[in-house]
mmCIF file of N, CA and C in Angstrom:
data_model
loop_
_atom_site.group_PDB
_atom_site.id
_atom_site.type_symbol
_atom_site.label_atom_id
_atom_site.label_comp_id
_atom_site.label_asym_id
_atom_site.label_seq_id
_atom_site.Cartn_x
_atom_site.Cartn_y
_atom_site.Cartn_z
ATOM 1 N N TYR A 3 0.853 -1.191 0.108
ATOM 2 C CA TYR A 3 -0.004 -0.084 0.001
ATOM 3 C C TYR A 3 0.838 1.266 0.006
ATOM 4 N N LEU A 4 0.420 2.266 -0.678
ATOM 5 C CA LEU A 4 1.010 3.562 -0.582
ATOM 6 C C LEU A 4 0.428 4.239 0.540
ATOM 7 N N VAL A 5 1.246 5.074 1.313
ATOM 8 C CA VAL A 5 0.693 5.611 2.496
ATOM 9 C C VAL A 5 1.136 7.085 2.700
ATOM 10 N N ALA A 6 0.389 7.774 3.558
ATOM 11 C CA ALA A 6 0.913 9.097 4.019
ATOM 12 C C ALA A 6 1.433 8.929 5.371
ATOM 13 N N LEU A 7 2.516 9.708 5.742
ATOM 14 C CA LEU A 7 3.135 9.587 7.010
ATOM 15 C C LEU A 7 3.030 10.901 7.765
ATOM 16 N N GLY A 8 3.800 11.095 8.836
ATOM 17 C CA GLY A 8 3.801 12.311 9.541
ATOM 18 C C GLY A 8 4.409 13.454 8.772
ATOM 19 N N TRP A 9 3.964 14.681 9.087
ATOM 20 C CA TRP A 9 4.348 15.986 8.380
ATOM 21 C C TRP A 9 5.757 16.089 8.142
ATOM 22 N N THR A 10 6.633 15.454 9.054
ATOM 23 C CA THR A 10 8.112 15.433 8.849
ATOM 24 C C THR A 10 8.451 13.941 8.720
ATOM 25 N N PRO A 11 8.402 13.491 7.468
ATOM 26 C CA PRO A 11 8.607 12.072 7.255
ATOM 27 C C PRO A 11 9.994 11.473 7.239
ATOM 28 N N GLN A 12 10.963 12.450 7.260
ATOM 29 C CA GLN A 12 12.363 12.020 7.223
ATOM 30 C C GLN A 12 12.910 11.858 8.625
ATOM 31 N N GLY A 13 13.430 10.625 8.993
ATOM 32 C CA GLY A 13 13.978 10.453 10.272
ATOM 33 C C GLY A 13 12.987 9.791 11.241
ATOM 34 N N ASP A 14 13.566 9.129 12.252
ATOM 35 C CA ASP A 14 12.727 8.385 13.268
ATOM 36 C C ASP A 14 12.195 9.302 14.210
ATOM 37 N N LYS A 15 10.978 8.929 14.879
ATOM 38 C CA LYS A 15 10.384 9.760 15.784
ATOM 39 C C LYS A 15 11.199 9.877 16.988
ATOM 40 N N LEU A 16 11.311 10.948 17.715
ATOM 41 C CA LEU A 16 12.183 11.122 18.797
ATOM 42 C C LEU A 16 11.170 11.689 19.968
ATOM 43 N N SER A 17 10.356 12.536 19.718
ATOM 44 C CA SER A 17 9.579 13.183 20.785
ATOM 45 C C SER A 17 8.138 13.509 20.338
ATOM 46 N N ALA A 18 7.219 13.648 21.410
ATOM 47 C CA ALA A 18 5.914 14.008 21.208
ATOM 48 C C ALA A 18 5.949 15.316 20.438
ATOM 49 N N GLY A 19 4.936 15.390 19.444
ATOM 50 C CA GLY A 19 4.845 16.588 18.639
ATOM 51 C C GLY A 19 5.898 16.788 17.671
ATOM 52 N N ASP A 20 6.775 15.949 17.410
ATOM 53 C CA ASP A 20 7.797 16.230 16.270
ATOM 54 C C ASP A 20 7.266 15.837 14.941
ATOM 55 N N LYS A 21 6.020 15.395 14.844
ATOM 56 C CA LYS A 21 5.277 15.021 13.503
ATOM 57 C C LYS A 21 6.193 14.060 12.629
ATOM 58 N N ARG A 22 6.850 13.120 13.374
ATOM 59 C CA ARG A 22 7.484 12.137 12.648
ATOM 60 C C ARG A 22 6.873 10.803 12.908
ATOM 61 N N THR A 23 6.932 9.811 11.994
ATOM 62 C CA THR A 23 6.533 8.523 12.112
ATOM 63 C C THR A 23 7.669 7.681 12.640
ATOM 64 N N PRO A 24 7.396 6.838 13.720
ATOM 65 C CA PRO A 24 8.379 6.002 14.337
ATOM 66 C C PRO A 24 8.988 5.003 13.283
ATOM 67 N N GLU A 25 10.228 4.621 13.421
ATOM 68 C CA GLU A 25 10.816 3.478 12.508
ATOM 69 C C GLU A 25 11.158 2.431 13.410
ATOM 70 N N GLY A 26 11.071 1.189 12.967
ATOM 71 C CA GLY A 26 11.340 0.014 13.746
ATOM 72 C C GLY A 26 10.308 -1.093 13.553
ATOM 73 N N VAL A 27 10.454 -2.104 14.499
ATOM 74 C CA VAL A 27 9.527 -3.161 14.476
ATOM 75 C C VAL A 27 8.675 -3.029 15.645
ATOM 76 N N PHE A 28 7.439 -3.007 15.375
ATOM 77 C CA PHE A 28 6.330 -2.861 16.395
ATOM 78 C C PHE A 28 5.392 -4.018 16.264
ATOM 79 N N TYR A 29 4.247 -3.962 16.991
ATOM 80 C CA TYR A 29 3.164 -4.926 16.772
ATOM 81 C C TYR A 29 1.812 -4.173 16.937
ATOM 82 N N ILE A 30 0.775 -4.665 16.428
ATOM 83 C CA ILE A 30 -0.517 -4.106 16.651
ATOM 84 C C ILE A 30 -1.025 -4.550 18.047
ATOM 85 N N ASP A 31 -1.191 -3.607 18.827
ATOM 86 C CA ASP A 31 -1.585 -3.946 20.168
ATOM 87 C C ASP A 31 -2.988 -3.412 20.600
ATOM 88 N N ALA A 32 -3.780 -2.800 19.664
ATOM 89 C CA ALA A 32 -5.132 -2.485 19.908
ATOM 90 C C ALA A 32 -5.862 -2.190 18.613
ATOM 91 N N ARG A 33 -7.179 -2.418 18.609
ATOM 92 C CA ARG A 33 -8.049 -2.040 17.448
ATOM 93 C C ARG A 33 -9.084 -1.129 17.881
ATOM 94 N N GLN A 34 -9.163 0.023 17.116
ATOM 95 C CA GLN A 34 -10.179 1.129 17.517
ATOM 96 C C GLN A 34 -10.994 1.320 16.367
ATOM 97 N N PRO A 35 -12.255 0.738 16.487
ATOM 98 C CA PRO A 35 -13.238 0.904 15.440
ATOM 99 C C PRO A 35 -13.872 2.230 15.415
ATOM 100 N N ASN A 36 -13.852 2.994 16.517
ATOM 101 C CA ASN A 36 -14.540 4.251 16.656
ATOM 102 C C ASN A 36 -13.599 5.359 16.971
ATOM 103 N N SER A 37 -12.527 5.572 16.203
ATOM 104 C CA SER A 37 -11.612 6.683 16.346
ATOM 105 C C SER A 37 -12.054 7.886 15.465
ATOM 106 N N HIS A 38 -11.219 8.899 15.447
ATOM 107 C CA HIS A 38 -11.534 10.062 14.741
ATOM 108 C C HIS A 38 -11.240 9.804 13.138
ATOM 109 N N TYR A 39 -10.766 8.595 12.980
ATOM 110 C CA TYR A 39 -10.398 8.175 11.597
ATOM 111 C C TYR A 39 -11.163 6.974 11.241
ATOM 112 N N HIS A 40 -11.260 6.690 9.975
ATOM 113 C CA HIS A 40 -11.975 5.470 9.590
ATOM 114 C C HIS A 40 -11.087 4.261 9.955
ATOM 115 N N LEU A 41 -11.452 3.595 11.075
ATOM 116 C CA LEU A 41 -10.728 2.472 11.572
ATOM 117 C C LEU A 41 -9.332 2.769 11.967
ATOM 118 N N ALA A 42 -8.847 2.219 13.007
ATOM 119 C CA ALA A 42 -7.504 2.588 13.526
ATOM 120 C C ALA A 42 -6.900 1.299 14.120
ATOM 121 N N LEU A 43 -5.672 1.018 13.916
ATOM 122 C CA LEU A 43 -4.891 -0.079 14.312
ATOM 123 C C LEU A 43 -3.723 0.671 15.252
ATOM 124 N N HIS A 44 -3.771 0.454 16.521
ATOM 125 C CA HIS A 44 -2.722 1.012 17.348
ATOM 126 C C HIS A 44 -1.467 0.148 17.356
ATOM 127 N N ILE A 45 -0.243 0.800 17.047
ATOM 128 C CA ILE A 45 0.928 0.113 17.193
ATOM 129 C C ILE A 45 1.737 0.347 18.608
ATOM 130 N N SER A 46 2.626 -0.537 18.845
ATOM 131 C CA SER A 46 3.192 -0.679 20.222
ATOM 132 C C SER A 46 4.351 0.473 20.382
ATOM 133 N N TYR A 47 4.218 1.545 19.793
ATOM 134 C CA TYR A 47 5.147 2.657 19.957
ATOM 135 C C TYR A 47 4.694 3.433 21.214
ATOM 136 N N PRO A 48 5.620 3.799 22.162
ATOM 137 C CA PRO A 48 7.127 3.651 22.059
ATOM 138 C C PRO A 48 7.520 2.375 22.634
ATOM 139 N N ASP A 49 8.523 1.686 22.090
ATOM 140 C CA ASP A 49 9.213 0.535 22.607
ATOM 141 C C ASP A 49 10.323 1.064 23.568
ATOM 142 N N ALA A 50 10.980 0.085 24.159
ATOM 143 C CA ALA A 50 11.968 0.308 25.226
ATOM 144 C C ALA A 50 13.079 1.201 24.473
ATOM 145 N N ALA A 51 13.469 0.862 23.333
ATOM 146 C CA ALA A 51 14.600 1.528 22.626
ATOM 147 C C ALA A 51 14.251 3.024 22.418
ATOM 148 N N HIS A 52 12.985 3.268 21.926
ATOM 149 C CA HIS A 52 12.567 4.634 21.792
ATOM 150 C C HIS A 52 12.357 5.405 22.933
ATOM 151 N N ARG A 53 11.850 4.724 24.000
ATOM 152 C CA ARG A 53 11.779 5.459 25.342
ATOM 153 C C ARG A 53 13.183 5.921 25.824
ATOM 154 N N ALA A 54 14.128 4.970 25.717
ATOM 155 C CA ALA A 54 15.461 5.153 26.201
ATOM 156 C C ALA A 54 16.091 6.323 25.357
ATOM 157 N N ARG A 55 15.927 6.310 24.154
ATOM 158 C CA ARG A 55 16.585 7.418 23.261
ATOM 159 C C ARG A 55 15.969 8.763 23.575
ATOM 160 N N SER A 56 14.671 8.847 23.729
ATOM 161 C CA SER A 56 13.941 10.068 24.154
ATOM 162 C C SER A 56 14.457 10.520 25.493
ATOM 163 N N GLN A 57 14.676 9.645 26.467
ATOM 164 C CA GLN A 57 15.021 10.006 27.832
ATOM 165 C C GLN A 57 16.414 10.612 27.729
ATOM 166 N N THR A 58 17.241 10.114 26.982
ATOM 167 C CA THR A 58 18.675 10.580 26.968
ATOM 168 C C THR A 58 18.774 12.050 26.581
ATOM 169 N N VAL A 59 17.858 12.514 25.783
ATOM 170 C CA VAL A 59 17.835 13.874 25.526
ATOM 171 C C VAL A 59 16.760 14.748 26.207
ATOM 172 N N GLY A 60 16.039 14.127 27.201
ATOM 173 C CA GLY A 60 15.126 14.813 28.136
ATOM 174 C C GLY A 60 13.862 15.213 27.542
ATOM 175 N N VAL A 61 13.347 14.381 26.560
ATOM 176 C CA VAL A 61 12.030 14.582 25.938
ATOM 177 C C VAL A 61 11.149 13.339 26.209
ATOM 178 N N GLN A 62 9.721 13.570 25.960
ATOM 179 C CA GLN A 62 8.854 12.474 26.010
ATOM 180 C C GLN A 62 8.743 11.826 24.569
ATOM 181 N N PRO A 63 8.675 10.496 24.487
ATOM 182 C CA PRO A 63 8.652 9.863 23.223
ATOM 183 C C PRO A 63 7.300 10.018 22.466
ATOM 184 N N GLY A 64 6.326 10.544 23.045
ATOM 185 C CA GLY A 64 5.021 10.521 22.356
ATOM 186 C C GLY A 64 4.402 9.125 22.431
ATOM 187 N N GLY A 65 3.267 9.086 21.642
ATOM 188 C CA GLY A 65 2.573 7.803 21.527
ATOM 189 C C GLY A 65 1.377 7.900 20.755
ATOM 190 N N ASN A 66 0.448 7.010 20.942
ATOM 191 C CA ASN A 66 -0.870 7.060 20.161
ATOM 192 C C ASN A 66 -0.621 6.937 18.639
ATOM 193 N N ILE A 67 0.253 6.136 18.213
ATOM 194 C CA ILE A 67 0.677 6.004 16.801
ATOM 195 C C ILE A 67 -0.165 4.864 16.196
ATOM 196 N N MET A 68 -0.913 5.261 15.153
ATOM 197 C CA MET A 68 -1.850 4.285 14.521
ATOM 198 C C MET A 68 -1.598 4.151 13.080
ATOM 199 N N ILE A 69 -2.132 3.074 12.569
ATOM 200 C CA ILE A 69 -2.379 2.835 11.120
ATOM 201 C C ILE A 69 -3.851 3.030 10.859
ATOM 202 N N HIS A 70 -4.265 4.042 10.180
ATOM 203 C CA HIS A 70 -5.692 4.356 10.047
ATOM 204 C C HIS A 70 -5.980 4.806 8.670
ATOM 205 N N GLY A 71 -7.401 4.916 8.479
ATOM 206 C CA GLY A 71 -7.995 5.466 7.313
ATOM 207 C C GLY A 71 -8.064 6.994 7.390
ATOM 208 N N LEU A 72 -8.967 7.611 6.558
ATOM 209 C CA LEU A 72 -8.915 8.965 6.499
ATOM 210 C C LEU A 72 -9.877 9.489 7.610
ATOM 211 N N PRO A 73 -9.738 10.890 7.885
ATOM 212 C CA PRO A 73 -10.550 11.413 8.879
ATOM 213 C C PRO A 73 -11.982 11.241 8.583
ATOM 214 N N ASN A 74 -12.840 10.916 9.573
ATOM 215 C CA ASN A 74 -14.212 10.689 9.448
ATOM 216 C C ASN A 74 -14.882 11.763 8.720
ATOM 217 N N GLY A 75 -15.745 11.391 7.742
ATOM 218 C CA GLY A 75 -16.344 12.416 6.853
ATOM 219 C C GLY A 75 -15.531 12.782 5.637
ATOM 220 N N LEU A 76 -14.184 12.365 5.597
ATOM 221 C CA LEU A 76 -13.428 12.839 4.368
ATOM 222 C C LEU A 76 -13.023 11.692 3.549
ATOM 223 N N GLY A 77 -13.662 10.532 3.580
ATOM 224 C CA GLY A 77 -13.261 9.453 2.826
ATOM 225 C C GLY A 77 -13.344 9.644 1.299
ATOM 226 N N ALA A 78 -14.059 10.487 0.814
ATOM 227 C CA ALA A 78 -14.104 10.911 -0.600
ATOM 228 C C ALA A 78 -12.785 11.389 -1.097
ATOM 229 N N VAL A 79 -11.902 11.827 -0.188
ATOM 230 C CA VAL A 79 -10.516 12.373 -0.681
ATOM 231 C C VAL A 79 -9.871 11.192 -1.337
ATOM 232 N N GLY A 80 -10.028 9.889 -0.798
ATOM 233 C CA GLY A 80 -9.482 8.772 -1.380
ATOM 234 C C GLY A 80 -7.862 8.780 -1.561
ATOM 235 N N ALA A 81 -7.483 8.295 -2.639
ATOM 236 C CA ALA A 81 -5.914 8.255 -2.765
ATOM 237 C C ALA A 81 -5.283 9.645 -2.892
ATOM 238 N N ALA A 82 -6.029 10.682 -3.073
ATOM 239 C CA ALA A 82 -5.414 11.954 -3.194
ATOM 240 C C ALA A 82 -4.728 12.355 -1.840
ATOM 241 N N HIS A 83 -5.119 11.659 -0.794
ATOM 242 C CA HIS A 83 -4.523 12.038 0.553
ATOM 243 C C HIS A 83 -3.028 11.907 0.451
ATOM 244 N N ARG A 84 -2.586 10.961 -0.446
ATOM 245 C CA ARG A 84 -1.087 10.640 -0.513
ATOM 246 C C ARG A 84 -0.296 11.703 -1.195
ATOM 247 N N LEU A 85 -0.886 12.748 -1.670
ATOM 248 C CA LEU A 85 -0.183 13.780 -2.280
ATOM 249 C C LEU A 85 0.748 14.591 -1.365
ATOM 250 N N THR A 86 0.551 14.487 -0.076
ATOM 251 C CA THR A 86 1.326 14.997 0.902
ATOM 252 C C THR A 86 1.280 14.237 2.218
ATOM 253 N N ASP A 87 2.326 14.298 2.924
ATOM 254 C CA ASP A 87 2.353 13.745 4.294
ATOM 255 C C ASP A 87 1.603 14.608 5.205
ATOM 256 N N TRP A 88 0.674 14.066 5.924
ATOM 257 C CA TRP A 88 -0.270 14.998 6.685
ATOM 258 C C TRP A 88 -0.511 14.563 8.128
ATOM 259 N N THR A 89 -0.080 13.412 8.562
ATOM 260 C CA THR A 89 -0.439 12.936 9.891
ATOM 261 C C THR A 89 0.472 13.462 10.921
ATOM 262 N N TYR A 90 0.217 13.344 12.275
ATOM 263 C CA TYR A 90 1.076 13.749 13.287
ATOM 264 C C TYR A 90 2.118 12.636 13.602
ATOM 265 N N GLY A 91 2.139 11.632 12.840
ATOM 266 C CA GLY A 91 3.154 10.451 13.060
ATOM 267 C C GLY A 91 2.565 9.182 12.743
ATOM 268 N N CYS A 92 1.251 9.153 12.357
ATOM 269 C CA CYS A 92 0.726 7.876 12.002
ATOM 270 C C CYS A 92 0.913 7.445 10.668
ATOM 271 N N VAL A 93 0.537 6.231 10.224
ATOM 272 C CA VAL A 93 0.447 5.698 8.835
ATOM 273 C C VAL A 93 -1.043 5.787 8.410
ATOM 274 N N ALA A 94 -1.202 6.665 7.260
ATOM 275 C CA ALA A 94 -2.553 6.727 6.872
ATOM 276 C C ALA A 94 -2.785 6.028 5.383
ATOM 277 N N LEU A 95 -3.919 5.448 5.348
ATOM 278 C CA LEU A 95 -4.372 4.759 4.084
ATOM 279 C C LEU A 95 -5.730 5.285 3.663
ATOM 280 N N THR A 96 -6.121 4.857 2.472
ATOM 281 C CA THR A 96 -7.530 5.174 2.087
ATOM 282 C C THR A 96 -8.508 4.325 3.059
ATOM 283 N N ASN A 97 -9.741 4.622 3.039
ATOM 284 C CA ASN A 97 -10.585 3.867 3.756
ATOM 285 C C ASN A 97 -10.865 2.431 3.363
ATOM 286 N N GLU A 98 -10.812 2.300 2.081
ATOM 287 C CA GLU A 98 -10.866 0.966 1.509
ATOM 288 C C GLU A 98 -9.739 0.136 1.875
ATOM 289 N N GLU A 99 -8.460 0.661 1.837
ATOM 290 C CA GLU A 99 -7.261 -0.084 2.156
ATOM 291 C C GLU A 99 -7.274 -0.398 3.635
ATOM 292 N N ILE A 100 -7.654 0.399 4.523
ATOM 293 C CA ILE A 100 -7.634 0.079 5.971
ATOM 294 C C ILE A 100 -8.681 -0.894 6.276
ATOM 295 N N GLU A 101 -9.832 -0.955 5.551
ATOM 296 C CA GLU A 101 -10.842 -1.978 5.710
ATOM 297 C C GLU A 101 -10.217 -3.411 5.365
ATOM 298 N N GLN A 102 -9.400 -3.482 4.163
ATOM 299 C CA GLN A 102 -8.764 -4.691 3.854
ATOM 300 C C GLN A 102 -7.837 -5.131 4.921
ATOM 301 N N ILE A 103 -7.074 -4.183 5.458
ATOM 302 C CA ILE A 103 -5.987 -4.679 6.455
ATOM 303 C C ILE A 103 -6.772 -5.040 7.662
ATOM 304 N N TRP A 104 -7.753 -4.267 8.145
ATOM 305 C CA TRP A 104 -8.499 -4.492 9.360
ATOM 306 C C TRP A 104 -9.105 -5.900 9.346
ATOM 307 N N SER A 105 -9.574 -6.294 8.130
ATOM 308 C CA SER A 105 -10.195 -7.687 8.139
ATOM 309 C C SER A 105 -9.301 -8.789 8.311
ATOM 310 N N VAL A 106 -7.976 -8.644 8.176
ATOM 311 C CA VAL A 106 -7.162 -9.821 8.238
ATOM 312 C C VAL A 106 -6.002 -9.680 9.270
ATOM 313 N N VAL A 107 -5.862 -8.558 9.940
ATOM 314 C CA VAL A 107 -4.806 -8.305 10.866
ATOM 315 C C VAL A 107 -5.249 -8.343 12.360
ATOM 316 N N PRO A 108 -4.847 -9.415 13.068
ATOM 317 C CA PRO A 108 -5.317 -9.363 14.535
ATOM 318 C C PRO A 108 -4.188 -8.588 15.351
ATOM 319 N N ILE A 109 -4.694 -8.522 16.646
ATOM 320 C CA ILE A 109 -3.726 -8.033 17.635
ATOM 321 C C ILE A 109 -2.509 -8.921 17.740
ATOM 322 N N GLY A 110 -1.406 -8.283 17.804
ATOM 323 C CA GLY A 110 -0.098 -9.233 17.892
ATOM 324 C C GLY A 110 0.576 -9.192 16.554
ATOM 325 N N THR A 111 0.002 -8.726 15.387
ATOM 326 C CA THR A 111 0.635 -8.782 14.251
ATOM 327 C C THR A 111 1.809 -7.950 14.223
ATOM 328 N N PRO A 112 3.015 -8.287 13.710
ATOM 329 C CA PRO A 112 4.239 -7.484 13.623
ATOM 330 C C PRO A 112 4.061 -6.406 12.557
ATOM 331 N N VAL A 113 4.628 -5.331 12.823
ATOM 332 C CA VAL A 113 4.515 -4.127 11.822
ATOM 333 C C VAL A 113 6.082 -3.594 11.759
ATOM 334 N N GLU A 114 6.611 -3.487 10.584
ATOM 335 C CA GLU A 114 7.819 -2.958 10.480
ATOM 336 C C GLU A 114 7.694 -1.618 9.598
ATOM 337 N N ILE A 115 8.154 -0.512 10.224
ATOM 338 C CA ILE A 115 8.111 0.767 9.611
ATOM 339 C C ILE A 115 9.647 1.100 9.385
ATOM 340 N N LYS A 116 10.026 1.285 8.087
ATOM 341 C CA LYS A 116 11.422 1.589 7.866
ATOM 342 C C LYS A 116 11.487 2.666 6.786
ATOM 343 N N PRO A 117 12.590 3.392 6.766
ATOM 344 C CA PRO A 117 12.796 4.425 5.831
ATOM 345 C C PRO A 117 12.831 3.915 4.296
#
């Protein structure tokens, strides 16, 4: 799938509010059918390595990173959402794509996010 990432897509997430998408191996740890976006799969960020890295520079690592569809009510935007990176650090797909993933991905599924 082609996706949109955080507003600052280059480099690994370091702190809350940096608008970066975390890089690494995580897993799906929750499913949220009633989020502000069309379906959302929460990933296990921050992991121990990200927490330690953030702590060494005195910042909070942030959290609430999801793989999700488009904002509720904006599904008609469709694939055009990929013209720019627009999330606060999440991985965004079209509503149809997140529905496909949602139907086959259980909690515990590994997720690798890499540059």
